Coordinates of C-alpha atoms in Angstrom, one line a residue:
Chain B
M1406 CA -207.3 -212.2 -133.0
A1407 CA -204.7 -210.7 -131.1
P1408 CA -201.2 -210.8 -131.9
L1409 CA -198.8 -213.2 -130.2
L1410 CA -196.2 -210.6 -129.3
S1411 CA -196.5 -207.0 -129.8
I1412 CA -193.9 -204.4 -129.0
E1413 CA -195.0 -201.0 -128.7
N1414 CA -193.0 -197.6 -128.7
L1415 CA -190.0 -199.8 -127.0
K1416 CA -187.7 -197.1 -125.9
V1417 CA -183.9 -198.3 -124.2
V1418 CA -181.3 -196.0 -122.9
L1419 CA -177.4 -196.7 -122.1
K1420 CA -176.4 -194.7 -119.0
D1421 CA -172.5 -193.7 -119.2
F1422 CA -172.2 -193.3 -115.5
G1423 CA -168.4 -192.0 -115.9
K1424 CA -169.2 -189.8 -118.6
N1425 CA -172.7 -188.5 -116.5
Q1426 CA -174.3 -189.4 -120.3
T1427 CA -177.5 -190.8 -121.8
G1428 CA -177.3 -192.6 -124.9
I1429 CA -180.5 -193.6 -127.2
I1430 CA -180.4 -197.4 -128.2
L1431 CA -184.0 -198.0 -129.1
R1432 CA -186.1 -195.1 -130.2
G1433 CA -189.4 -196.6 -130.0
I1434 CA -189.9 -199.9 -131.6
N1435 CA -193.0 -200.9 -133.0
L1436 CA -193.4 -204.6 -134.2
V1437 CA -196.2 -207.0 -133.9
L1438 CA -195.6 -210.9 -134.5
N1439 CA -198.5 -213.3 -135.2
E1440 CA -198.8 -216.5 -134.4
G1441 CA -196.8 -218.9 -136.8
E1442 CA -195.4 -216.1 -138.1
R1443 CA -191.8 -215.3 -139.4
L1444 CA -190.6 -211.8 -139.0
A1445 CA -186.7 -210.7 -139.5
L1446 CA -185.3 -207.9 -138.2
V1447 CA -182.4 -206.7 -140.9
G1448 CA -179.8 -204.3 -139.5
E1449 CA -176.1 -203.4 -139.7
S1450 CA -174.2 -203.9 -136.3
G1451 CA -175.7 -201.1 -133.7
C1452 CA -178.9 -200.5 -135.1
G1453 CA -180.6 -202.2 -132.1
K1454 CA -181.5 -205.6 -133.5
S1455 CA -179.9 -207.8 -131.3
M1456 CA -181.0 -205.3 -128.0
T1457 CA -184.7 -205.7 -129.3
A1458 CA -184.9 -209.3 -128.5
L1459 CA -182.8 -209.0 -125.5
S1460 CA -185.5 -206.9 -124.0
V1461 CA -188.1 -209.0 -125.0
L1462 CA -186.2 -211.4 -123.0
N1463 CA -185.4 -209.4 -120.2
L1464 CA -181.8 -210.2 -120.8
L1465 CA -180.6 -206.3 -121.3
P1466 CA -177.5 -205.7 -119.7
Q1467 CA -179.0 -203.8 -117.0
P1468 CA -177.3 -201.6 -116.1
P1469 CA -175.8 -199.9 -118.3
M1470 CA -178.9 -200.6 -119.8
E1471 CA -182.3 -199.9 -119.2
I1472 CA -185.7 -200.0 -120.9
L1473 CA -187.3 -196.2 -120.8
S1474 CA -190.5 -196.9 -121.4
G1475 CA -192.7 -198.7 -123.6
E1476 CA -194.7 -202.2 -123.7
I1477 CA -193.8 -205.4 -124.6
R1478 CA -197.0 -207.6 -124.7
F1479 CA -196.6 -211.6 -124.9
K1480 CA -200.2 -213.3 -125.3
D1481 CA -202.0 -212.2 -122.2
K1482 CA -198.9 -210.6 -120.5
D1483 CA -196.8 -207.3 -120.2
L1484 CA -193.2 -208.4 -119.8
T1485 CA -191.7 -205.3 -119.0
R1486 CA -193.5 -205.2 -115.8
L1487 CA -193.0 -209.5 -115.2
R1488 CA -190.4 -209.8 -111.7
G1489 CA -188.5 -213.0 -111.0
E1490 CA -190.6 -216.4 -110.9
G1491 CA -192.6 -214.8 -113.5
W1492 CA -189.5 -215.2 -116.1
R1493 CA -189.5 -219.1 -115.6
E1494 CA -192.9 -219.8 -117.0
I1495 CA -191.6 -217.3 -120.3
R1496 CA -187.9 -217.8 -121.3
G1497 CA -187.0 -221.2 -122.5
K1498 CA -190.9 -222.2 -122.0
E1499 CA -193.4 -220.1 -123.8
I1500 CA -190.2 -218.4 -125.7
G1501 CA -187.2 -220.1 -127.0
I1502 CA -183.7 -218.9 -127.9
V1503 CA -180.8 -219.7 -130.2
F1504 CA -178.0 -217.6 -130.1
Q1505 CA -175.1 -216.9 -132.4
E1506 CA -172.4 -218.7 -130.9
P1507 CA -173.8 -222.2 -130.3
L1508 CA -170.1 -223.1 -128.7
T1509 CA -170.6 -220.5 -126.1
S1510 CA -174.1 -220.6 -125.4
L1511 CA -173.6 -224.5 -124.5
N1512 CA -172.1 -225.3 -121.2
P1513 CA -168.3 -227.1 -121.8
V1514 CA -168.6 -229.1 -119.1
I1515 CA -172.0 -230.5 -119.4
R1516 CA -173.1 -233.4 -122.1
V1517 CA -175.3 -231.8 -124.3
G1518 CA -177.9 -234.4 -123.6
E1519 CA -177.8 -233.6 -120.1
Q1520 CA -178.1 -230.2 -120.6
I1521 CA -181.4 -231.0 -122.4
A1522 CA -182.5 -232.7 -120.3
E1523 CA -182.6 -230.3 -117.4
M1524 CA -184.2 -227.8 -119.7
I1525 CA -187.1 -230.1 -119.7
R1526 CA -186.9 -231.2 -116.4
N1527 CA -187.3 -227.4 -115.4
H1528 CA -190.3 -226.8 -116.9
S1529 CA -192.5 -229.8 -116.2
N1530 CA -192.9 -232.7 -113.9
I1531 CA -191.8 -235.6 -115.9
S1532 CA -189.7 -238.3 -114.2
E1533 CA -186.0 -238.6 -115.7
S1534 CA -186.4 -241.4 -117.8
T1535 CA -189.0 -239.9 -119.7
A1536 CA -186.5 -236.6 -120.0
Q1537 CA -184.2 -238.8 -121.5
E1538 CA -186.5 -240.2 -124.0
K1539 CA -187.9 -237.3 -125.1
V1540 CA -184.3 -235.9 -125.7
L1541 CA -183.4 -238.6 -127.8
S1542 CA -186.6 -237.8 -130.0
L1543 CA -185.7 -234.3 -130.0
L1544 CA -182.0 -234.8 -130.9
N1545 CA -183.4 -237.4 -134.0
E1546 CA -186.1 -234.3 -134.8
V1547 CA -183.0 -232.5 -135.6
G1548 CA -181.6 -234.4 -137.9
L1549 CA -178.6 -235.4 -135.7
P1550 CA -177.5 -238.9 -136.8
D1551 CA -177.2 -241.7 -133.9
P1552 CA -179.0 -239.7 -131.2
E1553 CA -177.7 -241.7 -128.4
R1554 CA -174.1 -241.4 -128.8
I1555 CA -174.7 -237.6 -129.5
A1556 CA -176.4 -237.0 -126.4
R1557 CA -173.2 -238.7 -124.0
Q1558 CA -170.9 -236.1 -126.3
Y1559 CA -169.6 -233.1 -124.6
P1560 CA -170.1 -229.5 -127.1
H1561 CA -166.6 -229.2 -128.1
Q1562 CA -166.6 -232.9 -129.3
L1563 CA -169.3 -231.4 -132.0
S1564 CA -169.1 -229.6 -134.7
G1565 CA -170.5 -226.0 -134.9
G1566 CA -173.4 -227.0 -137.0
M1567 CA -174.4 -229.5 -134.8
C1568 CA -173.9 -227.6 -131.7
Q1569 CA -176.7 -225.2 -133.3
R1570 CA -178.8 -228.4 -134.3
V1571 CA -178.5 -229.1 -130.3
M1572 CA -179.3 -225.4 -129.5
I1573 CA -182.4 -225.8 -131.8
A1574 CA -183.2 -229.0 -130.4
M1575 CA -182.5 -227.8 -126.6
A1576 CA -185.0 -224.6 -127.9
I1577 CA -188.2 -226.1 -129.2
S1578 CA -188.3 -228.8 -126.1
C1579 CA -190.7 -227.0 -123.8
G1580 CA -192.8 -226.8 -126.5
P1581 CA -192.7 -223.0 -126.9
S1582 CA -194.7 -220.8 -129.0
L1583 CA -192.1 -218.5 -130.2
L1584 CA -188.5 -218.8 -131.0
I1585 CA -185.8 -215.8 -130.7
A1586 CA -183.0 -216.7 -133.2
D1587 CA -180.5 -214.1 -132.8
E1588 CA -178.2 -214.5 -136.0
P1589 CA -178.5 -218.3 -135.8
T1590 CA -176.1 -219.5 -138.6
T1591 CA -173.5 -216.3 -139.0
A1592 CA -170.6 -218.4 -137.0
L1593 CA -170.9 -221.0 -139.5
D1594 CA -169.9 -222.2 -143.0
V1595 CA -171.7 -221.5 -145.9
T1596 CA -173.0 -224.7 -146.7
V1597 CA -173.7 -225.6 -143.1
Q1598 CA -175.7 -222.3 -142.9
T1599 CA -178.3 -223.2 -145.4
Q1600 CA -179.3 -226.5 -143.6
I1601 CA -179.6 -224.5 -139.9
L1602 CA -182.0 -222.4 -142.0
D1603 CA -183.7 -224.8 -143.8
L1604 CA -184.0 -227.2 -140.1
L1605 CA -185.2 -224.1 -138.2
F1606 CA -188.0 -223.4 -140.8
Q1607 CA -189.2 -226.8 -141.1
M1608 CA -188.8 -227.4 -137.0
T1609 CA -191.0 -223.9 -136.4
E1610 CA -193.8 -224.7 -139.4
Q1611 CA -194.1 -228.1 -137.9
H1612 CA -194.5 -226.8 -134.2
R1613 CA -196.6 -224.0 -135.6
L1614 CA -194.1 -221.3 -134.0
A1615 CA -193.5 -218.0 -134.2
V1616 CA -190.6 -216.7 -135.4
L1617 CA -188.1 -213.4 -134.4
F1618 CA -185.2 -214.1 -136.7
I1619 CA -182.2 -211.4 -136.3
T1620 CA -179.9 -211.2 -139.0
H1621 CA -177.2 -208.6 -140.6
D1622 CA -177.5 -210.6 -144.3
L1623 CA -180.3 -209.5 -146.4
R1624 CA -180.0 -212.4 -148.9
I1625 CA -180.9 -215.1 -146.4
V1626 CA -184.0 -213.2 -145.6
R1627 CA -185.1 -213.1 -149.0
N1628 CA -186.5 -216.8 -149.0
H1629 CA -187.4 -217.4 -145.3
A1630 CA -189.5 -214.7 -143.9
D1631 CA -193.2 -213.6 -143.9
R1632 CA -192.0 -210.0 -142.7
V1633 CA -189.1 -208.5 -142.8
A1634 CA -188.2 -205.4 -140.8
I1635 CA -185.5 -203.0 -141.8
L1636 CA -184.0 -201.2 -138.3
Y1637 CA -181.4 -198.3 -138.6
A1638 CA -180.0 -196.8 -135.4
G1639 CA -183.1 -197.6 -133.0
Q1640 CA -186.0 -197.1 -135.1
V1641 CA -187.8 -199.4 -137.9
V1642 CA -187.1 -197.4 -141.1
E1643 CA -189.2 -200.3 -143.5
E1644 CA -191.3 -202.8 -142.8
G1645 CA -193.3 -205.1 -145.2
R1646 CA -193.2 -208.7 -147.2
P1647 CA -189.3 -209.8 -148.6
D1648 CA -190.5 -209.5 -152.0
E1649 CA -192.0 -206.0 -151.7
I1650 CA -189.0 -205.0 -150.1
F1651 CA -186.6 -206.3 -152.3
S1652 CA -188.4 -205.2 -155.2
H1653 CA -189.4 -202.0 -154.4
P1654 CA -187.5 -201.0 -151.5
Q1655 CA -188.7 -197.3 -150.4
H1656 CA -186.5 -195.8 -147.7
P1657 CA -183.2 -194.6 -149.0
Y1658 CA -181.5 -196.8 -146.4
T1659 CA -183.3 -200.2 -147.5
E1660 CA -182.1 -199.0 -151.2
G1661 CA -178.5 -198.0 -150.2
L1662 CA -178.4 -201.8 -148.5
L1663 CA -179.5 -203.8 -151.6
E1664 CA -177.2 -201.7 -153.4
A1665 CA -174.3 -202.3 -151.3
L1666 CA -174.5 -206.2 -151.9
P1667 CA -171.2 -207.2 -154.1
E1668 CA -172.9 -209.2 -156.6
F1669 CA -171.5 -210.8 -159.5
S1670 CA -174.0 -209.4 -161.3
H1671 CA -172.7 -206.1 -160.4
K1672 CA -169.2 -207.2 -161.3
G1673 CA -167.2 -203.8 -162.7
R1674 CA -169.7 -201.3 -161.8
P1675 CA -169.0 -199.5 -158.5
L1676 CA -171.3 -200.4 -155.4
F1677 CA -173.6 -198.3 -153.9
N1678 CA -171.7 -196.6 -150.9
I1679 CA -173.9 -194.9 -148.3
K1680 CA -171.9 -192.3 -146.7
G1681 CA -170.9 -191.3 -143.4
L1682 CA -171.5 -193.7 -140.4
V1683 CA -174.4 -194.8 -138.2
P1684 CA -174.3 -191.9 -135.6
S1685 CA -173.5 -193.0 -132.0
P1686 CA -176.3 -193.6 -129.0
F1687 CA -174.7 -190.5 -127.7
E1688 CA -175.3 -187.9 -130.8
K1689 CA -178.1 -185.6 -130.6
I1690 CA -180.3 -186.3 -133.5
T1691 CA -183.0 -183.6 -134.2
G1692 CA -185.4 -184.9 -137.5
C1693 CA -185.1 -188.1 -139.4
C1694 CA -181.7 -190.6 -138.2
F1695 CA -181.0 -191.0 -141.3
A1696 CA -181.4 -187.2 -142.9
S1697 CA -176.9 -186.9 -142.6
R1698 CA -176.6 -189.8 -144.9
C1699 CA -179.5 -189.3 -147.1
P1700 CA -179.1 -188.5 -150.8
R1701 CA -182.8 -187.5 -150.6
A1702 CA -182.8 -185.5 -147.5
K1703 CA -184.0 -182.3 -147.7
E1704 CA -184.4 -179.1 -145.1
N1705 CA -187.5 -180.5 -143.6
C1706 CA -185.6 -183.7 -143.4
L1707 CA -183.3 -182.4 -140.9
L1708 CA -186.0 -180.6 -138.6
E1709 CA -189.1 -183.5 -138.3
E1710 CA -189.0 -186.9 -137.6
P1711 CA -191.0 -188.7 -139.7
E1712 CA -193.3 -191.6 -138.8
L1713 CA -193.7 -194.8 -139.8
F1714 CA -196.6 -194.8 -142.4
E1715 CA -198.2 -197.7 -144.6
K1716 CA -197.0 -196.6 -148.3
S1717 CA -198.6 -199.3 -150.3
R1718 CA -200.6 -202.2 -148.4
G1719 CA -198.8 -203.8 -145.5
Q1720 CA -195.5 -202.0 -146.9
W1721 CA -194.6 -199.3 -143.7
V1722 CA -191.5 -196.7 -144.6
R1723 CA -190.2 -194.1 -142.6
C1724 CA -189.3 -191.2 -144.8
F1725 CA -190.8 -187.9 -146.1
Y1726 CA -189.6 -188.5 -149.7
P1727 CA -190.3 -192.7 -150.4
S1728 CA -189.1 -193.7 -153.7
G1729 CA -192.6 -194.1 -154.7
R1730 CA -192.0 -196.8 -157.4
Chain P
M439 CA -144.5 -213.2 -172.0
G440 CA -142.9 -212.4 -169.8
P441 CA -142.9 -214.0 -166.5
M442 CA -145.8 -214.2 -164.3
L443 CA -146.2 -211.6 -161.3
L444 CA -146.8 -214.8 -158.9
S445 CA -146.9 -218.7 -159.9
V446 CA -147.7 -221.4 -157.3
R447 CA -146.7 -224.5 -158.7
K448 CA -147.8 -227.7 -157.4
V449 CA -147.7 -226.3 -153.5
T450 CA -148.7 -228.7 -151.0
K451 CA -148.2 -227.9 -147.0
N452 CA -148.7 -230.3 -144.2
F453 CA -149.3 -229.4 -140.6
P454 CA -148.4 -231.9 -138.0
V455 CA -151.0 -232.8 -135.8
A456 CA -149.6 -235.6 -133.4
R457 CA -146.3 -236.3 -132.5
G458 CA -144.4 -239.4 -131.4
V459 CA -142.5 -240.0 -128.3
L460 CA -139.2 -238.7 -129.9
G461 CA -141.0 -235.2 -130.7
R462 CA -141.3 -236.7 -134.6
P463 CA -144.4 -236.0 -136.3
T464 CA -146.5 -238.9 -137.0
A465 CA -150.1 -237.3 -138.6
F466 CA -150.2 -234.6 -140.6
V467 CA -153.0 -232.1 -141.5
K468 CA -152.2 -231.5 -145.3
A469 CA -153.9 -228.3 -145.2
V470 CA -153.3 -227.3 -148.9
D471 CA -152.7 -230.5 -151.7
N472 CA -151.2 -230.0 -154.5
V473 CA -152.2 -226.7 -155.6
S474 CA -151.0 -224.4 -158.6
L475 CA -152.1 -220.8 -159.7
D476 CA -150.9 -217.7 -161.8
I477 CA -151.4 -214.3 -161.3
E478 CA -150.2 -211.9 -163.5
P479 CA -149.8 -208.2 -163.2
G480 CA -152.9 -206.4 -162.3
Q481 CA -154.8 -209.4 -162.2
I482 CA -157.5 -210.3 -159.8
V483 CA -158.0 -213.7 -158.9
G484 CA -160.4 -215.1 -156.0
V485 CA -160.0 -218.1 -153.7
V486 CA -163.4 -219.5 -152.3
G487 CA -164.5 -222.0 -149.9
E488 CA -165.4 -222.8 -146.1
S489 CA -163.5 -222.5 -143.5
G490 CA -160.3 -225.4 -143.3
C491 CA -160.3 -225.4 -147.0
G492 CA -156.8 -223.9 -147.0
K493 CA -157.3 -220.8 -148.5
S494 CA -155.5 -218.5 -145.8
T495 CA -152.7 -221.2 -145.3
L496 CA -152.3 -220.9 -149.4
G497 CA -152.4 -216.8 -148.9
R498 CA -149.6 -217.3 -146.3
C499 CA -147.9 -219.7 -148.6
V500 CA -148.1 -216.7 -151.1
V501 CA -146.3 -214.4 -149.1
G502 CA -143.8 -216.5 -147.7
L503 CA -145.4 -216.3 -144.0
H504 CA -145.3 -220.2 -144.6
T505 CA -142.8 -222.0 -146.3
P506 CA -144.7 -225.1 -148.4
T507 CA -143.7 -228.8 -147.7
Q508 CA -143.7 -229.4 -151.7
G509 CA -144.1 -227.2 -154.9
A510 CA -142.6 -223.9 -155.4
V511 CA -144.1 -220.1 -155.2
L512 CA -142.1 -218.1 -158.0
W513 CA -141.9 -213.9 -157.5
D514 CA -141.3 -212.7 -160.5
G515 CA -139.8 -215.9 -162.1
H516 CA -137.7 -216.3 -159.0
D517 CA -138.2 -219.2 -156.4
L518 CA -138.5 -217.8 -153.0
S519 CA -137.0 -221.1 -151.8
Q520 CA -133.8 -220.2 -153.2
M521 CA -133.5 -216.4 -152.3
N522 CA -131.4 -215.7 -149.3
V523 CA -132.8 -213.2 -146.8
Q524 CA -131.3 -210.3 -148.6
E525 CA -132.7 -211.1 -151.7
R526 CA -136.2 -211.6 -149.8
R527 CA -135.9 -208.9 -148.1
E528 CA -136.1 -206.7 -151.7
V529 CA -138.8 -208.2 -153.3
Q530 CA -141.0 -208.7 -149.7
R531 CA -142.1 -205.2 -150.2
R532 CA -143.7 -205.9 -154.0
F533 CA -145.4 -208.9 -152.0
Q534 CA -148.0 -208.1 -149.1
M535 CA -150.5 -209.2 -146.8
V536 CA -154.0 -207.6 -145.5
F537 CA -155.4 -209.7 -142.8
Q538 CA -158.9 -210.6 -141.9
N539 CA -159.2 -209.1 -138.4
P540 CA -158.4 -205.7 -138.5
F541 CA -158.5 -205.3 -134.4
A542 CA -155.5 -208.2 -134.3
S543 CA -153.8 -207.2 -137.3
L544 CA -152.6 -203.5 -136.0
N545 CA -150.2 -203.0 -132.8
P546 CA -152.7 -201.4 -130.3
R547 CA -149.8 -199.2 -129.0
Q548 CA -148.8 -197.8 -132.2
K549 CA -149.8 -194.7 -133.9
V550 CA -151.1 -194.9 -137.2
K551 CA -147.9 -193.0 -138.1
E552 CA -145.3 -195.6 -136.9
V553 CA -147.7 -198.7 -138.5
L554 CA -146.8 -196.7 -141.7
F555 CA -143.2 -195.7 -141.2
E556 CA -142.3 -199.5 -140.1
P557 CA -142.5 -200.5 -143.6
L558 CA -140.5 -197.6 -145.1
D559 CA -137.7 -198.3 -142.4
V560 CA -137.7 -202.1 -142.8
H561 CA -137.3 -201.8 -147.0
G562 CA -135.1 -198.6 -146.5
L563 CA -137.6 -196.4 -148.6
I564 CA -138.2 -192.6 -149.4
E565 CA -136.1 -190.1 -147.7
P566 CA -136.7 -189.6 -143.9
K567 CA -137.8 -186.0 -144.1
E568 CA -140.2 -186.9 -147.5
R569 CA -141.5 -189.6 -145.5
L570 CA -144.1 -187.6 -143.3
G571 CA -145.5 -186.4 -146.8
Y572 CA -145.6 -189.6 -148.2
V573 CA -147.6 -191.2 -145.8
T574 CA -149.9 -188.3 -145.4
E575 CA -150.3 -189.7 -149.1
L576 CA -150.6 -193.1 -148.5
L577 CA -153.9 -192.3 -145.8
R578 CA -155.9 -189.9 -148.4
K579 CA -155.5 -192.8 -150.8
V580 CA -157.2 -194.9 -149.0
G581 CA -159.8 -192.6 -147.8
L582 CA -158.0 -191.2 -144.4
F583 CA -156.9 -187.7 -143.1
A584 CA -153.5 -186.5 -141.9
D585 CA -155.3 -186.0 -138.7
D586 CA -155.4 -189.7 -138.4
L587 CA -151.5 -190.1 -138.1
N588 CA -151.6 -189.6 -134.8
K589 CA -154.1 -191.8 -133.3
Y590 CA -154.2 -195.3 -132.6
P591 CA -156.0 -198.4 -133.5
H592 CA -158.9 -198.5 -131.1
E593 CA -159.7 -194.8 -132.2
F594 CA -161.0 -196.0 -135.6
S595 CA -163.5 -198.3 -136.6
G596 CA -163.2 -202.1 -138.4
G597 CA -164.0 -200.4 -141.9
Q598 CA -161.3 -197.5 -140.7
R599 CA -158.6 -199.7 -139.4
Q600 CA -159.2 -202.6 -142.7
R601 CA -158.1 -198.6 -144.9
I602 CA -155.4 -198.8 -142.5
G603 CA -153.8 -202.1 -143.4
L604 CA -154.1 -201.7 -146.7
A605 CA -152.4 -198.6 -146.6
R606 CA -149.6 -200.6 -144.6
A607 CA -149.6 -203.0 -147.3
L608 CA -149.3 -200.4 -149.9
A609 CA -146.3 -198.5 -148.4
G610 CA -143.4 -200.5 -150.1
Q611 CA -145.8 -200.0 -153.5
P612 CA -146.7 -203.5 -153.9
G613 CA -147.1 -205.5 -157.4
L614 CA -149.5 -208.1 -155.2
I615 CA -151.6 -208.2 -152.3
V616 CA -153.0 -210.9 -150.7
L617 CA -156.2 -210.2 -149.2
D618 CA -157.3 -212.2 -146.5
E619 CA -161.1 -212.4 -146.2
P620 CA -160.4 -208.3 -146.2
V621 CA -164.5 -207.4 -145.8
S622 CA -165.9 -210.5 -143.9
S623 CA -166.1 -208.7 -140.7
L624 CA -167.5 -205.5 -142.0
D625 CA -171.1 -204.4 -142.3
V626 CA -172.5 -204.4 -145.8
S627 CA -171.9 -200.6 -146.3
V628 CA -168.8 -200.2 -144.9
Q629 CA -167.9 -203.4 -146.9
A630 CA -169.2 -201.5 -150.2
S631 CA -167.0 -198.5 -149.6
I632 CA -163.7 -201.5 -149.2
L633 CA -164.7 -203.3 -152.1
N634 CA -164.9 -199.7 -154.2
L635 CA -161.6 -198.8 -152.6
L636 CA -159.9 -202.2 -153.9
A637 CA -161.5 -201.8 -157.7
Q638 CA -160.3 -198.6 -157.5
L639 CA -156.4 -198.9 -156.2
N640 CA -156.5 -202.1 -158.9
R641 CA -157.6 -200.0 -161.6
E642 CA -155.2 -196.6 -161.4
Q643 CA -151.8 -198.8 -159.7
R644 CA -152.6 -201.9 -161.2
I645 CA -151.8 -204.0 -158.3
S646 CA -152.8 -207.5 -158.6
Y647 CA -154.7 -209.3 -155.8
L648 CA -155.4 -212.8 -154.1
F649 CA -158.4 -212.5 -152.9
I650 CA -159.3 -215.1 -150.2
S651 CA -163.1 -215.3 -149.3
H652 CA -165.7 -217.3 -148.2
D653 CA -168.4 -215.6 -150.2
L654 CA -168.7 -216.7 -153.7
Q655 CA -170.5 -213.2 -154.6
V656 CA -168.0 -210.7 -153.2
V657 CA -165.4 -213.3 -155.2
G658 CA -167.4 -212.9 -158.3
Y659 CA -167.8 -209.2 -158.2
L660 CA -164.1 -208.1 -158.1
S661 CA -162.4 -211.2 -159.4
E662 CA -161.2 -212.0 -162.6
K663 CA -160.2 -215.6 -162.1
V664 CA -161.7 -217.9 -159.4
L665 CA -160.4 -221.0 -157.7
V666 CA -162.7 -223.1 -155.6
M667 CA -161.1 -224.7 -153.1
Y668 CA -162.2 -227.7 -150.7
L669 CA -160.3 -229.9 -148.0
G670 CA -157.0 -228.4 -149.5
R671 CA -157.8 -229.2 -153.0
M672 CA -158.8 -227.2 -156.4
V673 CA -161.9 -228.4 -157.1
E674 CA -162.9 -225.9 -160.1
E675 CA -160.7 -223.2 -161.2
G676 CA -160.9 -220.9 -164.2
N677 CA -162.5 -217.2 -165.8
T678 CA -165.1 -215.8 -163.0
D679 CA -167.8 -215.3 -165.9
Q680 CA -167.6 -219.3 -166.7
V681 CA -167.5 -220.6 -163.3
L682 CA -170.4 -218.8 -161.6
R683 CA -172.5 -218.7 -164.6
T684 CA -172.3 -222.4 -165.1
P685 CA -170.5 -224.0 -161.9
R686 CA -169.7 -227.4 -163.1
H687 CA -168.4 -229.1 -160.2
P688 CA -171.7 -230.3 -157.7
Y689 CA -169.3 -227.9 -155.0
T690 CA -169.4 -225.0 -156.6
Q691 CA -172.8 -225.3 -157.5
I692 CA -173.8 -225.5 -153.7
L693 CA -171.5 -222.9 -152.7
L694 CA -173.3 -220.5 -155.5
S695 CA -177.0 -221.5 -154.7
S696 CA -176.3 -221.2 -150.8
S697 CA -175.0 -217.4 -151.8
R698 CA -177.9 -216.4 -152.9
G699 CA -179.6 -217.4 -149.8
N700 CA -181.9 -220.3 -151.9
K701 CA -182.2 -223.8 -150.3
V702 CA -179.4 -226.2 -151.5
T703 CA -179.4 -229.8 -150.9
V704 CA -175.9 -230.7 -149.2
K705 CA -175.7 -233.7 -147.0
G706 CA -173.3 -232.9 -143.6
E707 CA -170.5 -230.7 -142.9
P708 CA -167.3 -230.3 -143.9
P709 CA -164.6 -233.1 -142.9
S710 CA -161.8 -233.0 -140.7
P711 CA -159.1 -231.8 -143.2
V712 CA -156.9 -234.8 -141.0
Q713 CA -159.2 -237.2 -142.0
T714 CA -159.6 -236.7 -145.8
P715 CA -162.2 -239.5 -147.1
S716 CA -161.0 -241.5 -149.9
G717 CA -161.2 -240.5 -153.6
C718 CA -163.3 -237.4 -154.4
A719 CA -163.0 -235.3 -151.1
F720 CA -166.3 -234.0 -151.9
H721 CA -167.6 -237.7 -152.3
P722 CA -170.0 -238.2 -148.5
R723 CA -171.5 -234.7 -149.1
C724 CA -172.1 -235.0 -153.2
P725 CA -175.8 -235.5 -154.3
Y726 CA -174.4 -237.1 -157.3
A727 CA -171.9 -239.6 -155.9
E728 CA -170.8 -242.9 -157.2
K729 CA -169.3 -246.0 -156.6
R730 CA -166.0 -244.5 -158.8
C731 CA -165.9 -241.4 -156.5
Q732 CA -164.8 -243.1 -153.6
E733 CA -162.6 -244.8 -155.3
E734 CA -161.0 -242.6 -157.9
K735 CA -159.2 -238.8 -156.3
Q736 CA -160.4 -236.6 -158.9
E737 CA -157.4 -234.8 -160.2
L738 CA -158.2 -231.2 -162.0
A739 CA -159.1 -231.5 -165.7
Q740 CA -159.2 -229.4 -168.7
G741 CA -162.8 -228.6 -168.9
G742 CA -162.6 -225.9 -171.4
Q743 CA -160.6 -222.9 -172.1
D744 CA -159.2 -221.0 -169.2
W745 CA -161.2 -223.4 -167.2
K746 CA -160.6 -226.6 -164.9
V747 CA -162.9 -228.8 -163.0
A748 CA -162.5 -232.1 -161.1
C749 CA -165.3 -234.3 -161.4
W750 CA -165.2 -236.6 -164.0
K751 CA -169.1 -236.3 -164.2
W752 CA -168.8 -232.6 -165.0
D753 CA -170.2 -232.7 -168.5
R754 CA -173.0 -235.0 -167.6
L755 CA -174.1 -232.8 -164.3

């Protein structure tokens, strides 16, 4: 069976017209997402995780950014070739979106019920009253008490968690087959975070949605994803099942990230420090992107670029010297 | 035993949220409600809670940025509210703060050199001709370089700016630094290097921290004692090992399991601090709540040695 979404060798560049420079944001991303699968993209700021998602939705800030090459196949369409009206069938309808800041992604001057209804009516031919009914059932489904009252509220009258529930209701309202969630819980409190995650994954299970889940937080991925892809400097450096990645990280960057997590159980021991900084998009890199910060780097790492290869069943790594445990 | 470096005695801080016709406050939010804590020299105490629980207000009361409505803050055994301006300025250098947002806490028009000279000017420390050497040494201590002295804040990354903020706090050779979410805006790998630096400064110079964070794991990693706050009140307090190994208060248990990424069973969101629920503030969200929880306000009670909890059911959970 063909995958639902496949991203092949996606390259995105950033053009700085003032300095007449071109920076590389994504250096060839390859990802595959099957129907109903939950894939998490994990990485630090600037690694390209949000840009990957925005490319899928054609929401890249163009200019200064631009897709240089690559293919994004969703069902039978190549999204990089889609223009204008074609996007109305995809964005919001086939692919639902939940962004990081619920308060800035909702329109502050329109009641939340109307915002959801607008979305439904834009994508299907139903009457206003049927749309209203659907709004109420959606609000109920995402666990908001008293949907009739909530539907009449403005976003500022709701808490962050409630707004995010509204966003989820909106994202699933048109029956998409893929949901993109870009740091959906980062702006929320810890206890609310877990509730929203649970809701998100419960919804996607019920509606058989595939999820592309973007986060910087390794901990929340552990229990919620089928597969994890670790991104660094615009490349996938490791990909595999979360339990495998957590117990046997292969790439030195993944290892470093895991050991850098402060945990109570590490008390008294210094945390692992990945030396150096993430390279800027304008830096010229030959060889492996991580080589300059890598504790295991050898001479050839600085010269040749490693390929992503299958280290063990289902676990892929982009490194000449994977840990091999 | 001498006086504590810092004692917070039953501090309450109210903020007016509504005013009547004559401008008199008519409604208050109790940001901090009857909180006490002590910090010994060299000790790291962590404060954990969600947004709106009063942890930052507590931190600001500790360094004197807010005046408590009730209760007292004691520096080296001296009541902050009893000091005059002169006395206050003399001790202030020993009680410093590092803020959460490194982009907002540094003046964008000041060079690093000026940022670091300011506390020396204010407190009249270090002979002028030795200052340059002194601040260079400060920068080295926090992992930056002498070249950085003539740069502006925008030339640095978030992690580096947080180091500058720390260097500024260190300029007056403090005894205590209040760290208000110092690493929560940073990436994991940068966070690790700042936490290592903090641990090292504590070890080498015996600087105490009041470490404020929403992340129980970060607090657990660094602190000796923790204090868990919910809606302005303390719900659990004690030795970190004890609190994180066997959390007793239902709220601490929930915080701990969500900090590990586990599924949790907690209803709703933290209510607005303006209208705190009756009885135990946590009862509307608590999975174990009973009628008694709605009616009786729970006070912090001794649960064991060095460990207190504000829940009458703690030993049955």
